[in-house]
Coordinates of C-alpha atoms in Angstrom, one line a residue:
M1 CA -55.0 43.1 108.9
A2 CA -51.4 42.4 108.0
S3 CA -49.2 40.2 110.8
H4 CA -46.5 40.3 111.5
P5 CA -44.7 37.8 113.2
S6 CA -41.0 38.9 112.6
P7 CA -39.7 41.7 110.8
A8 CA -39.6 41.7 107.2
P9 CA -36.2 41.6 105.1
S10 CA -36.5 44.8 102.5
A11 CA -35.2 45.5 99.5
S12 CA -32.9 47.4 101.4
E13 CA -31.7 43.9 103.5
P14 CA -31.4 41.7 101.2
T15 CA -32.2 38.0 102.7
P16 CA -29.1 36.3 104.4
R17 CA -27.4 33.9 102.0
I18 CA -28.1 30.9 103.8
D19 CA -25.1 29.1 102.8
A20 CA -22.9 31.0 104.6
E21 CA -23.9 28.9 107.8
L22 CA -22.9 25.9 106.6
S23 CA -20.2 25.1 107.7
A24 CA -21.6 26.4 111.1
L25 CA -23.8 23.9 111.2
K26 CA -21.3 21.3 109.9
D27 CA -18.9 22.1 113.4
A28 CA -21.9 22.3 115.8
V29 CA -22.8 18.1 113.7
T30 CA -18.7 17.9 114.5
V31 CA -19.3 19.2 118.4
A32 CA -21.9 16.3 119.3
L33 CA -20.5 13.5 117.1
E34 CA -17.0 13.9 119.1
Y35 CA -18.9 14.3 122.7
A36 CA -21.4 11.2 121.4
K37 CA -17.7 9.3 120.9
V38 CA -16.9 10.7 124.8
L39 CA -19.3 9.5 126.3
G40 CA -18.3 5.8 125.0
T41 CA -21.6 5.6 123.0
S42 CA -21.7 2.2 120.4
A43 CA -22.7 5.0 117.4
A44 CA -24.4 7.9 116.7
E45 CA -26.1 10.4 113.9
V46 CA -27.0 13.8 114.2
A47 CA -29.1 15.7 112.0
I48 CA -29.3 19.8 111.9
S49 CA -31.5 21.8 109.9
K50 CA -32.2 25.8 109.5
Q51 CA -34.4 27.4 107.4
Q52 CA -35.8 30.8 106.4
G53 CA -38.5 31.9 104.3
L54 CA -40.8 35.0 103.9
S55 CA -44.7 34.1 102.8
V56 CA -47.2 36.5 101.8
S57 CA -50.7 36.1 101.1
T58 CA -53.6 38.3 99.5
R59 CA -57.0 38.1 99.2
E60 CA -59.9 40.3 97.2
K61 CA -56.6 42.5 96.0
E62 CA -55.6 43.4 100.0
V63 CA -52.3 42.0 102.1
E64 CA -53.7 39.6 104.4
T65 CA -50.9 38.0 106.1
V66 CA -46.8 38.8 105.8
E67 CA -44.9 36.1 107.4
F68 CA -41.1 36.1 107.8
N69 CA -39.5 32.9 109.8
K70 CA -36.0 31.6 110.3
D71 CA -36.1 28.6 112.7
G72 CA -33.7 25.4 112.9
A73 CA -32.9 22.4 114.9
L74 CA -30.1 19.7 116.1
G75 CA -30.9 16.4 116.6
I76 CA -29.5 13.2 118.2
T77 CA -29.4 9.8 118.1
I78 CA -27.6 7.9 120.5
Y79 CA -27.1 4.4 120.0
R80 CA -25.4 2.1 123.2
D81 CA -25.7 -1.7 123.3
G82 CA -28.9 -1.9 120.6
R83 CA -30.5 0.1 122.5
K84 CA -31.4 3.7 120.9
G85 CA -31.8 7.6 122.7
N86 CA -33.1 10.7 120.9
S87 CA -32.5 14.1 121.8
S88 CA -33.4 17.9 120.1
T89 CA -32.1 21.1 120.3
S90 CA -32.8 24.7 119.0
D91 CA -29.9 26.1 120.8
L92 CA -26.7 25.3 119.0
S93 CA -24.1 26.6 121.1
P94 CA -21.7 24.0 121.7
E95 CA -22.5 23.7 125.5
A96 CA -26.6 23.0 124.9
I97 CA -25.2 20.4 122.2
R98 CA -23.4 17.8 124.5
Q99 CA -25.8 18.3 127.2
A100 CA -28.3 17.5 124.0
V101 CA -26.3 14.7 123.2
K102 CA -25.9 13.2 126.6
A103 CA -30.1 14.0 127.1
A104 CA -30.0 11.0 124.4
D105 CA -27.4 9.0 125.9
G106 CA -29.2 8.5 129.5
I107 CA -33.0 8.2 127.3
A108 CA -30.8 5.3 125.3
K109 CA -29.3 3.4 128.8
Y110 CA -33.3 3.0 129.6
T111 CA -34.8 2.0 126.2
S112 CA -35.5 -1.3 125.3
E113 CA -32.8 -3.1 123.6
D114 CA -33.3 -3.9 119.9
P115 CA -31.5 -5.8 117.3
F116 CA -32.4 -3.9 114.1
S117 CA -31.4 -0.6 115.0
G118 CA -28.3 1.8 114.3
L119 CA -26.6 3.2 111.3
A120 CA -26.5 2.1 108.3
D121 CA -23.8 0.3 106.4
P122 CA -20.8 2.5 106.7
A123 CA -20.2 0.5 102.4
L124 CA -22.8 2.3 101.6
M125 CA -22.6 6.4 102.8
A126 CA -22.6 8.6 100.0
Q127 CA -19.0 9.2 98.2
D128 CA -19.9 11.3 95.0
I129 CA -22.1 14.2 96.0
R130 CA -22.4 15.9 93.2
D131 CA -23.4 20.3 92.6
L132 CA -27.3 19.3 92.1
E133 CA -28.0 23.1 92.0
L134 CA -30.9 23.4 93.9
Y135 CA -29.8 26.0 95.6
H136 CA -31.0 29.9 94.1
P137 CA -30.8 32.5 96.4
Q138 CA -33.3 35.6 95.2
D139 CA -33.7 38.7 97.5
I140 CA -37.1 39.2 97.3
D141 CA -38.8 41.7 100.1
A142 CA -42.7 41.1 101.2
E143 CA -43.4 44.1 98.5
E144 CA -42.3 41.6 95.5
L145 CA -43.8 38.1 96.9
A146 CA -47.6 41.2 97.3
Q147 CA -47.4 41.8 94.3
L148 CA -47.2 38.6 93.2
A149 CA -50.1 37.8 94.4
I150 CA -51.9 40.6 93.9
R151 CA -51.7 40.1 90.3
A152 CA -52.5 37.0 90.2
E153 CA -55.6 37.9 91.4
E154 CA -56.2 40.8 89.3
A155 CA -55.9 38.1 86.3
S156 CA -58.6 35.6 87.8
L157 CA -61.0 38.5 88.2
S158 CA -60.7 40.3 84.6
V159 CA -61.7 36.6 82.8
D160 CA -64.9 36.4 83.5
S161 CA -68.3 38.2 85.3
R162 CA -68.5 34.8 86.6
I163 CA -65.5 34.9 88.4
R164 CA -67.0 36.7 91.6
N165 CA -64.4 36.8 93.7
S166 CA -61.0 35.7 94.5
D167 CA -60.0 32.9 97.6
G168 CA -57.0 34.4 98.3
A169 CA -53.9 34.2 96.5
S170 CA -50.4 33.1 98.2
A171 CA -46.3 33.9 97.2
N172 CA -43.8 32.1 98.6
A173 CA -39.8 32.2 98.9
H174 CA -37.6 29.6 100.7
T175 CA -34.0 28.4 101.8
A176 CA -32.7 25.9 103.5
A177 CA -29.0 24.7 104.9
R178 CA -29.3 20.6 106.0
V179 CA -26.1 19.0 107.6
Y180 CA -26.2 15.4 108.2
G181 CA -23.2 13.0 109.8
N182 CA -22.3 9.9 111.9
S183 CA -20.1 8.2 113.5
H184 CA -19.1 6.3 110.8
G185 CA -17.0 9.9 109.7
F186 CA -19.4 10.8 106.7
L187 CA -20.3 14.4 107.7
N188 CA -22.1 16.7 104.0
G189 CA -24.4 19.5 103.7
Y190 CA -25.9 21.6 101.1
C191 CA -28.7 23.8 100.5
S192 CA -32.0 24.5 98.3
S193 CA -34.5 27.1 97.4
R194 CA -38.1 26.7 97.4
Y195 CA -40.8 29.3 95.3
S196 CA -43.8 29.3 95.2
L197 CA -47.1 31.1 93.6
S198 CA -50.7 30.3 94.1
C199 CA -54.1 31.5 93.3
V200 CA -57.8 30.5 94.5
V201 CA -60.8 31.5 92.8
I202 CA -64.4 31.8 93.3
G203 CA -67.0 31.3 90.8
Q204 CA -71.2 32.0 91.1
E205 CA -73.4 30.2 88.9
S206 CA -76.5 32.0 87.1
D207 CA -78.6 29.9 90.3
G208 CA -76.3 30.9 92.9
N209 CA -74.3 27.7 93.3
M210 CA -70.4 28.7 94.0
Q211 CA -67.6 26.7 93.0
R212 CA -63.8 27.2 93.2
D213 CA -60.6 25.7 91.9
Y214 CA -56.6 27.0 92.1
D215 CA -53.4 26.5 90.3
Y216 CA -50.0 27.1 91.5
T217 CA -46.7 27.1 90.3
V218 CA -43.4 26.0 91.8
A219 CA -39.6 26.1 91.0
R220 CA -36.2 26.0 92.3
K221 CA -35.6 29.1 91.1
Y222 CA -37.9 32.5 91.4
H223 CA -37.3 33.3 87.3
D224 CA -39.2 29.6 86.9
L225 CA -42.2 30.3 88.4
L226 CA -45.1 30.8 85.6
S227 CA -46.1 34.4 85.6
P228 CA -49.0 35.4 88.0
E229 CA -50.8 36.3 85.2
V230 CA -50.7 32.7 83.7
V231 CA -51.6 31.1 87.0
G232 CA -55.0 33.1 87.7
L233 CA -56.0 32.4 83.9
Q234 CA -55.7 29.1 85.4
A235 CA -57.3 29.1 88.0
A236 CA -60.3 31.2 86.9
N237 CA -61.2 29.0 83.6
K238 CA -60.5 26.1 86.1
T239 CA -63.4 27.6 88.1
L240 CA -65.5 28.3 85.4
S241 CA -65.0 24.7 83.8
R242 CA -66.7 23.3 86.8
L243 CA -70.0 25.9 87.2
D244 CA -73.2 23.6 86.3
A245 CA -71.8 20.4 87.6
R246 CA -74.1 17.8 88.5
K247 CA -74.2 14.0 88.9
I248 CA -74.1 11.2 87.4
P249 CA -76.0 7.9 87.1
T250 CA -74.3 5.3 89.0
A251 CA -72.3 2.6 86.3
K252 CA -69.1 1.1 85.8
M253 CA -66.9 3.0 83.4
P254 CA -63.2 4.1 82.4
V255 CA -62.2 6.9 84.7
L256 CA -59.1 9.2 83.3
F257 CA -57.3 10.7 86.8
A258 CA -55.6 14.1 85.5
P259 CA -51.8 14.7 86.0
E260 CA -52.4 16.3 89.6
I261 CA -54.8 13.5 90.8
A262 CA -52.4 10.6 89.3
T263 CA -49.2 11.7 91.7
G264 CA -52.1 10.8 94.7
L265 CA -52.9 7.6 93.5
M266 CA -49.2 6.8 93.0
G267 CA -48.9 8.2 96.4
H268 CA -50.8 4.6 97.2
L269 CA -47.8 2.8 95.4
I270 CA -45.0 4.3 97.7
G271 CA -47.3 3.6 100.9
A272 CA -47.7 -0.1 99.7
I273 CA -44.0 -1.2 99.3
S274 CA -42.3 1.1 102.1
G275 CA -40.3 -1.6 104.0
S276 CA -42.5 -0.7 107.4
S277 CA -45.6 -1.3 105.6
I278 CA -44.3 -4.4 104.4
Y279 CA -42.5 -5.8 107.7
R280 CA -46.0 -4.6 109.5
K281 CA -47.5 -6.9 107.5
S282 CA -50.0 -4.2 106.5
S283 CA -49.5 -3.4 102.7
F284 CA -52.2 -4.9 100.0
L285 CA -48.8 -5.5 98.3
M286 CA -47.5 -7.9 100.5
E287 CA -45.3 -11.2 98.7
A288 CA -45.3 -8.6 95.7
L289 CA -41.9 -8.3 94.7
N290 CA -40.6 -9.2 91.3
T291 CA -44.0 -10.2 90.5
Q292 CA -46.5 -8.6 87.5
I293 CA -48.7 -5.7 89.3
F294 CA -48.8 -3.2 86.0
P295 CA -49.4 -3.4 82.7
D296 CA -46.2 -5.0 80.5
W297 CA -45.8 -1.7 79.1
F298 CA -45.7 0.5 82.0
S299 CA -42.3 1.4 84.2
I300 CA -41.4 4.4 87.0
E301 CA -37.9 5.4 87.0
E302 CA -36.3 6.4 89.9
Q303 CA -33.8 9.3 89.3
P304 CA -32.5 10.9 92.3
H305 CA -29.9 13.4 90.5
L306 CA -31.6 15.7 88.0
V307 CA -29.8 18.5 87.9
G308 CA -32.6 21.1 89.9
A309 CA -35.7 18.9 90.1
L310 CA -37.7 19.2 93.2
A311 CA -36.9 15.8 94.8
S312 CA -33.7 15.1 94.5
A313 CA -30.7 14.7 96.4
N314 CA -27.0 12.9 96.5
Y315 CA -28.4 10.7 99.6
D316 CA -31.0 9.9 102.1
S317 CA -31.4 11.3 105.3
E318 CA -29.3 8.5 106.5
G319 CA -26.1 9.8 104.3
V320 CA -27.0 6.4 101.9
A321 CA -26.4 7.4 98.9
T322 CA -29.4 7.7 96.2
Q323 CA -29.2 5.9 92.8
D324 CA -31.2 5.2 90.0
R325 CA -33.2 2.7 89.7
R326 CA -36.3 0.7 88.0
I327 CA -39.2 0.7 90.3
I328 CA -41.4 -0.9 88.2
D329 CA -40.1 -2.5 84.9
R330 CA -42.2 -3.6 82.6
G331 CA -44.6 -4.4 85.1
Q332 CA -42.6 -5.3 87.3
L333 CA -42.3 -4.6 90.8
E334 CA -38.7 -4.6 90.8
T335 CA -37.7 -3.4 94.8
Y336 CA -39.4 -2.7 98.3
L337 CA -38.2 0.9 99.8
L338 CA -36.2 0.1 102.4
T339 CA -34.2 1.6 105.4
S340 CA -31.4 0.7 106.8
Y341 CA -34.2 -0.6 109.7
S342 CA -36.5 -2.2 107.2
A343 CA -33.8 -3.8 105.2
R344 CA -32.8 -5.4 108.8
K345 CA -36.0 -6.6 109.3
L346 CA -36.4 -8.1 105.9
A347 CA -32.9 -9.5 106.0
M348 CA -32.8 -7.2 103.0
T349 CA -30.2 -4.8 100.9
N350 CA -31.2 -0.6 101.8
T351 CA -32.6 0.9 99.2
G352 CA -31.1 4.6 100.1
H353 CA -35.3 5.3 100.3
A354 CA -34.8 6.9 104.5
G355 CA -36.9 10.0 104.5
G356 CA -39.0 9.0 100.8
I357 CA -38.7 8.7 97.3
Y358 CA -35.8 11.2 94.9
N359 CA -37.8 12.3 91.5
W360 CA -40.5 9.2 90.7
T361 CA -40.5 9.1 86.7
L362 CA -43.3 7.0 85.1
S363 CA -43.5 6.1 81.4
H364 CA -46.2 7.4 78.5
S365 CA -47.9 5.7 76.3
N366 CA -47.0 8.4 73.5
Q367 CA -50.4 10.3 74.3
T368 CA -51.4 13.6 75.6
F369 CA -54.0 14.3 77.7
D370 CA -56.0 15.2 75.3
D371 CA -54.8 11.6 73.4
L372 CA -56.0 9.8 76.5
V373 CA -59.4 12.0 76.7
K374 CA -60.8 10.4 73.1
A375 CA -59.2 7.2 74.0
M376 CA -61.5 7.0 76.8
N377 CA -64.7 7.6 74.8
T378 CA -67.0 7.7 77.5
G379 CA -66.5 7.7 80.9
L380 CA -64.9 10.0 83.5
I381 CA -61.9 12.8 84.0
V382 CA -61.1 13.0 87.9
T383 CA -60.0 16.3 88.3
E384 CA -60.2 16.2 91.9
V385 CA -60.5 13.7 95.0
M386 CA -61.5 13.9 98.5
G387 CA -62.1 12.3 101.9
Q388 CA -59.1 9.3 103.1
G389 CA -61.3 6.1 101.6
V390 CA -58.2 3.8 100.9
N391 CA -57.2 0.7 103.0
G392 CA -54.0 -0.3 102.5
V393 CA -53.4 -3.1 104.0
T394 CA -56.9 -4.6 101.0
G395 CA -56.3 -2.4 98.2
D396 CA -59.7 -1.5 98.7
Y397 CA -59.9 2.7 97.4
S398 CA -63.5 4.6 98.0
R399 CA -63.2 8.2 97.3
G400 CA -65.6 11.2 96.6
A401 CA -64.5 13.1 93.4
A402 CA -65.2 15.7 91.4
G403 CA -64.5 16.0 87.7
F404 CA -65.9 16.3 83.9
Y405 CA -68.4 13.4 82.2
V406 CA -66.8 12.6 78.5
E407 CA -68.7 10.9 76.0
N408 CA -68.2 10.1 72.6
G409 CA -64.7 11.0 72.9
E410 CA -65.7 14.5 74.0
V411 CA -66.1 16.5 77.1
L412 CA -69.7 17.2 78.3
Y413 CA -70.2 18.9 81.6
P414 CA -69.1 18.9 84.8
V415 CA -69.7 16.0 87.8
E416 CA -69.6 17.0 91.4
E417 CA -70.8 14.6 94.4
I418 CA -70.1 11.0 92.7
T419 CA -67.5 8.6 95.0
I420 CA -65.3 6.9 93.0
A421 CA -64.3 2.9 94.5
G422 CA -62.4 0.4 92.8
N423 CA -59.8 -2.2 94.4
L424 CA -55.9 -0.5 94.2
K425 CA -54.2 -3.9 92.2
D426 CA -57.3 -4.2 90.0
M427 CA -56.5 -0.3 89.6
F428 CA -52.8 -0.5 88.3
M429 CA -53.3 -3.5 86.2
G430 CA -55.8 -1.5 84.7
I431 CA -54.0 1.1 83.4
Q432 CA -54.8 1.7 79.6
G433 CA -52.5 4.6 79.1
V434 CA -50.4 7.7 80.3
G435 CA -49.8 11.0 79.6
K436 CA -46.5 12.4 78.2
D437 CA -47.4 15.8 79.0
R438 CA -45.8 15.4 82.4
D439 CA -46.8 17.4 85.5
L440 CA -43.4 18.2 86.9
R441 CA -44.7 19.8 90.5
S442 CA -44.1 16.9 92.5
S443 CA -41.7 13.8 93.6
I444 CA -44.0 12.1 91.1
R445 CA -43.8 13.0 87.3
T446 CA -46.7 11.8 85.4
G447 CA -49.3 12.6 82.8
G448 CA -53.0 12.0 83.5
I449 CA -53.4 7.6 83.9
L450 CA -56.4 6.5 82.6
L451 CA -58.1 3.4 84.1
S452 CA -60.2 1.1 82.2
E453 CA -63.1 1.1 84.7
M454 CA -64.1 1.7 88.3
K455 CA -67.5 1.7 89.5
V456 CA -68.7 5.1 89.8
A457 CA -71.5 5.9 92.5
G458 CA -73.8 8.7 91.5
N459 CA -77.8 9.2 91.6

């Protein structure tokens, strides 16, 4: 049965343009900052966001849920003589905003003094605000999204008789407006859009055992999504390739991470070089700055200003200007990822990473994924990892996995119920190749990553 938490927009009632609210959000931030000044606070910063979206999920080609959401909130942080207080409100009337400011100020008066808290340096505030083309509104109704999801399911179910069922499809359209301002005089905002479609498919083997896999597409522009037929076909083919999976004997062997799994591998690097991990001494890359942690041909470029990309931004969540930078330069760690707080704790320079990273692009070894399979010769392709067996302090890595066994550069059969293990320091240094056919669906843009050796535990 479909659920309707809130009336969904129809074709005759186009979704309101959220960019029209940007000016009102700036006014709300101004009200908060001005009242903070009236209260005599040392400094203040305010962030406000408003999101609206439509999501439709289907199962067995029938609409299962329709959800329309529209929400937002204002959050204010007050600094008073080294003390900090936070408050938030979803009521954006001037009186409610002033009450939230007063509440944050009241909290600040009773918190412990912290010499490292406060706004980012005013000299770091973003000045050059470019149009990064992140906002592409599209009038879409629930029926249109439902048809996308159903078409993806239909395409997947028509591929092969071994595809027994769909585990559902989902189509989503979301827009947001965000504004940030602080008592340095910085006040700016932007709108963004994101559309996605996914499909999950179940396949059944002759002995009754079942496998599932999925595929998805995501884009800033609605018309940049892959067609539902392509998403359904790819989901079905990935599921079919996993049928008749088996275990393999325990051994050490090369491992090739598929692109969507390779992004997770680089995610462990993000955690290890984040300023909070460094000042808490909870990272396996302590004292690694300006040292070699990857092969000397390997680099990671951060590109915050790529037009239309999924992780582009002119400034971070503290208003600090983002900039192109080398995170890894020919294997050497060039920078930690620092906010104003962690930079002060470490007596270093803020790098503008409050809120995350911005379009990391990995260098490649001029090989496609198929080239990497051949270069591996005999080893394991990993297409799924499970569990949380990663120790950020020691770098020890141990996770359940599934994928494909490769021999003499050819995929022989699917593999399941195995564990892959190593240490992230060794894994990073052991990278033999990176695919040039990059997956662009996340903030980490990379192809497959081939590691020289990991321990694979099976039979």
